[in-house]
């Protein structure tokens, strides 16, 4: 279940006076990456054949990669 947004993250707060700190940016990025990973895992569970094909394509790319 999505968490309620903090006051600093609301759409009405688009024009903040101070720039966001590195810690805020890293926190938002970490949250985004967690949600992205969760979405990919869900897609893999509901479409196993497509997920397997994607894994095979990725493995082929890795085998043919030149250092």
Short mmCIF file of N, CA and C in Angstrom, two decimals:
data_model
loop_
_atom_site.label_atom_id
_atom_site.label_comp_id
_atom_site.label_asym_id
_atom_site.label_seq_id
_atom_site.Cartn_x
_atom_site.Cartn_y
_atom_site.Cartn_z
N UNK A 1 0.84 -1.17 0.00
CA UNK A 1 0.00 0.00 0.00
C UNK A 1 0.89 1.24 0.00
N UNK A 2 0.65 2.21 -0.90
CA UNK A 2 1.52 3.38 -0.97
C UNK A 2 1.41 4.24 0.29
N UNK A 3 2.54 4.75 0.68
CA UNK A 3 2.56 5.62 1.85
C UNK A 3 2.08 7.01 1.46
N UNK A 4 1.53 7.74 2.43
CA UNK A 4 1.14 9.12 2.17
C UNK A 4 2.39 9.94 1.94
N UNK A 5 2.28 10.89 1.01
CA UNK A 5 3.45 11.71 0.70
C UNK A 5 3.73 12.68 1.83
N UNK A 6 5.00 12.94 2.00
CA UNK A 6 5.39 13.92 3.00
C UNK A 6 5.09 15.31 2.45
N UNK A 7 4.94 16.30 3.32
CA UNK A 7 4.64 17.64 2.83
C UNK A 7 5.66 18.16 1.81
N UNK A 8 6.91 17.78 1.94
CA UNK A 8 7.94 18.27 1.02
C UNK A 8 7.81 17.63 -0.36
N UNK A 9 7.00 16.56 -0.49
CA UNK A 9 6.89 15.85 -1.76
C UNK A 9 5.59 16.14 -2.51
N UNK A 10 4.78 17.03 -2.02
CA UNK A 10 3.51 17.29 -2.66
C UNK A 10 3.70 18.08 -3.94
N UNK A 11 2.74 17.97 -4.85
CA UNK A 11 2.83 18.67 -6.13
C UNK A 11 2.79 20.18 -5.94
N UNK A 12 2.08 20.66 -4.94
CA UNK A 12 1.99 22.10 -4.70
C UNK A 12 3.32 22.68 -4.25
N UNK A 13 4.25 21.83 -3.87
CA UNK A 13 5.54 22.30 -3.36
C UNK A 13 6.60 22.32 -4.46
N UNK A 14 6.17 22.43 -5.72
CA UNK A 14 7.11 22.38 -6.83
C UNK A 14 8.13 23.49 -6.81
N UNK A 15 7.82 24.66 -6.27
CA UNK A 15 8.76 25.76 -6.27
C UNK A 15 9.36 26.00 -4.91
N UNK A 16 10.11 25.05 -4.41
CA UNK A 16 10.74 25.22 -3.10
C UNK A 16 11.80 26.30 -3.17
N UNK A 17 12.01 26.99 -2.05
CA UNK A 17 13.02 28.05 -2.00
C UNK A 17 14.42 27.47 -2.04
N UNK A 18 14.67 26.42 -1.23
CA UNK A 18 16.01 25.84 -1.18
C UNK A 18 16.09 24.61 -2.07
N UNK A 19 17.25 24.39 -2.68
CA UNK A 19 17.40 23.17 -3.50
C UNK A 19 17.41 21.94 -2.61
N UNK A 20 17.01 20.80 -3.19
CA UNK A 20 16.97 19.59 -2.38
C UNK A 20 18.39 19.13 -2.05
N UNK A 21 18.53 18.53 -0.92
CA UNK A 21 19.85 18.07 -0.49
C UNK A 21 20.18 16.74 -1.15
N UNK A 22 21.45 16.37 -1.09
CA UNK A 22 21.87 15.09 -1.65
C UNK A 22 21.19 13.93 -0.94
N UNK A 23 21.00 14.07 0.36
CA UNK A 23 20.35 13.00 1.12
C UNK A 23 18.91 12.79 0.65
N UNK A 24 18.19 13.89 0.39
CA UNK A 24 16.81 13.76 -0.10
C UNK A 24 16.79 13.11 -1.47
N UNK A 25 17.71 13.52 -2.33
CA UNK A 25 17.76 12.95 -3.68
C UNK A 25 18.09 11.46 -3.62
N UNK A 26 19.05 11.08 -2.78
CA UNK A 26 19.40 9.66 -2.64
C UNK A 26 18.25 8.86 -2.07
N UNK A 27 17.51 9.44 -1.12
CA UNK A 27 16.36 8.74 -0.53
C UNK A 27 15.28 8.52 -1.58
N UNK A 28 14.98 9.56 -2.37
CA UNK A 28 13.97 9.41 -3.42
C UNK A 28 14.42 8.40 -4.48
N UNK A 29 15.71 8.42 -4.82
CA UNK A 29 16.23 7.48 -5.82
C UNK A 29 16.15 6.04 -5.30
N UNK A 30 16.51 5.84 -4.04
CA UNK A 30 16.44 4.50 -3.44
C UNK A 30 15.00 3.99 -3.44
N UNK A 31 14.06 4.87 -3.10
CA UNK A 31 12.64 4.48 -3.10
C UNK A 31 12.20 4.09 -4.51
N UNK A 32 12.60 4.90 -5.49
CA UNK A 32 12.24 4.62 -6.88
C UNK A 32 12.80 3.26 -7.33
N UNK A 33 14.07 3.01 -7.00
CA UNK A 33 14.68 1.75 -7.41
C UNK A 33 14.04 0.55 -6.72
N UNK A 34 13.63 0.71 -5.45
CA UNK A 34 12.91 -0.37 -4.76
C UNK A 34 11.59 -0.67 -5.46
N UNK A 35 10.85 0.38 -5.81
CA UNK A 35 9.56 0.18 -6.48
C UNK A 35 9.75 -0.42 -7.87
N UNK A 36 10.79 0.01 -8.57
CA UNK A 36 11.07 -0.54 -9.90
C UNK A 36 11.38 -2.03 -9.81
N UNK A 37 12.21 -2.40 -8.84
CA UNK A 37 12.56 -3.82 -8.65
C UNK A 37 11.31 -4.64 -8.31
N UNK A 38 10.46 -4.08 -7.47
CA UNK A 38 9.22 -4.77 -7.10
C UNK A 38 8.32 -4.96 -8.32
N UNK A 39 8.22 -3.93 -9.17
CA UNK A 39 7.39 -4.02 -10.36
C UNK A 39 7.94 -5.07 -11.33
N UNK A 40 9.25 -5.12 -11.48
CA UNK A 40 9.85 -6.12 -12.37
C UNK A 40 9.61 -7.53 -11.84
N UNK A 41 9.73 -7.70 -10.53
CA UNK A 41 9.49 -9.02 -9.93
C UNK A 41 8.03 -9.44 -10.14
N UNK A 42 7.11 -8.51 -9.99
CA UNK A 42 5.69 -8.82 -10.20
C UNK A 42 5.44 -9.21 -11.65
N UNK A 43 6.02 -8.47 -12.58
CA UNK A 43 5.86 -8.79 -13.99
C UNK A 43 6.41 -10.18 -14.30
N UNK A 44 7.56 -10.51 -13.71
CA UNK A 44 8.14 -11.83 -13.93
C UNK A 44 7.24 -12.94 -13.39
N UNK A 45 6.56 -12.68 -12.28
CA UNK A 45 5.66 -13.70 -11.72
C UNK A 45 4.42 -13.90 -12.56
N UNK A 46 3.88 -12.82 -13.12
CA UNK A 46 2.61 -12.96 -13.85
C UNK A 46 2.82 -13.32 -15.31
N UNK A 47 4.06 -13.18 -15.83
CA UNK A 47 4.34 -13.55 -17.22
C UNK A 47 5.60 -14.41 -17.27
N UNK A 48 5.54 -15.64 -16.76
CA UNK A 48 6.77 -16.45 -16.65
C UNK A 48 7.43 -16.74 -18.00
N UNK A 49 6.65 -16.95 -19.04
CA UNK A 49 7.26 -17.27 -20.33
C UNK A 49 8.03 -16.07 -20.87
N UNK A 50 7.43 -14.91 -20.78
CA UNK A 50 8.11 -13.69 -21.25
C UNK A 50 9.35 -13.41 -20.40
N UNK A 51 9.25 -13.65 -19.10
CA UNK A 51 10.39 -13.42 -18.21
C UNK A 51 11.53 -14.38 -18.56
N UNK A 52 11.20 -15.62 -18.86
CA UNK A 52 12.24 -16.59 -19.23
C UNK A 52 12.91 -16.17 -20.53
N UNK A 53 12.12 -15.74 -21.50
CA UNK A 53 12.69 -15.30 -22.77
C UNK A 53 13.60 -14.09 -22.56
N UNK A 54 13.20 -13.18 -21.70
CA UNK A 54 14.04 -12.01 -21.41
C UNK A 54 15.34 -12.42 -20.74
N UNK A 55 15.26 -13.39 -19.82
CA UNK A 55 16.50 -13.89 -19.18
C UNK A 55 17.43 -14.53 -20.21
N UNK A 56 16.86 -15.29 -21.13
CA UNK A 56 17.68 -15.93 -22.16
C UNK A 56 18.33 -14.89 -23.07
N UNK A 57 17.58 -13.86 -23.45
CA UNK A 57 18.17 -12.80 -24.28
C UNK A 57 19.30 -12.09 -23.54
N UNK A 58 19.09 -11.80 -22.26
CA UNK A 58 20.12 -11.15 -21.46
C UNK A 58 21.36 -12.05 -21.35
N UNK A 59 21.16 -13.34 -21.15
CA UNK A 59 22.29 -14.27 -21.06
C UNK A 59 23.06 -14.29 -22.38
N UNK A 60 22.35 -14.26 -23.50
CA UNK A 60 23.02 -14.24 -24.80
C UNK A 60 23.81 -12.95 -24.97
N UNK A 61 23.24 -11.84 -24.55
CA UNK A 61 23.98 -10.57 -24.63
C UNK A 61 25.25 -10.64 -23.80
N UNK A 62 25.15 -11.22 -22.60
CA UNK A 62 26.33 -11.30 -21.74
C UNK A 62 27.38 -12.24 -22.32
N UNK A 63 26.96 -13.33 -22.97
CA UNK A 63 27.93 -14.26 -23.56
C UNK A 63 28.66 -13.63 -24.74
N UNK A 64 27.99 -12.75 -25.48
CA UNK A 64 28.60 -12.17 -26.68
C UNK A 64 29.28 -10.84 -26.39
N UNK A 65 29.27 -10.39 -25.15
CA UNK A 65 29.89 -9.11 -24.81
C UNK A 65 31.41 -9.23 -24.84
N UNK A 66 32.07 -8.27 -25.44
CA UNK A 66 33.54 -8.25 -25.51
C UNK A 66 34.08 -7.25 -24.51
N UNK A 67 35.07 -7.63 -23.73
CA UNK A 67 35.70 -6.72 -22.78
C UNK A 67 36.72 -5.87 -23.46
#
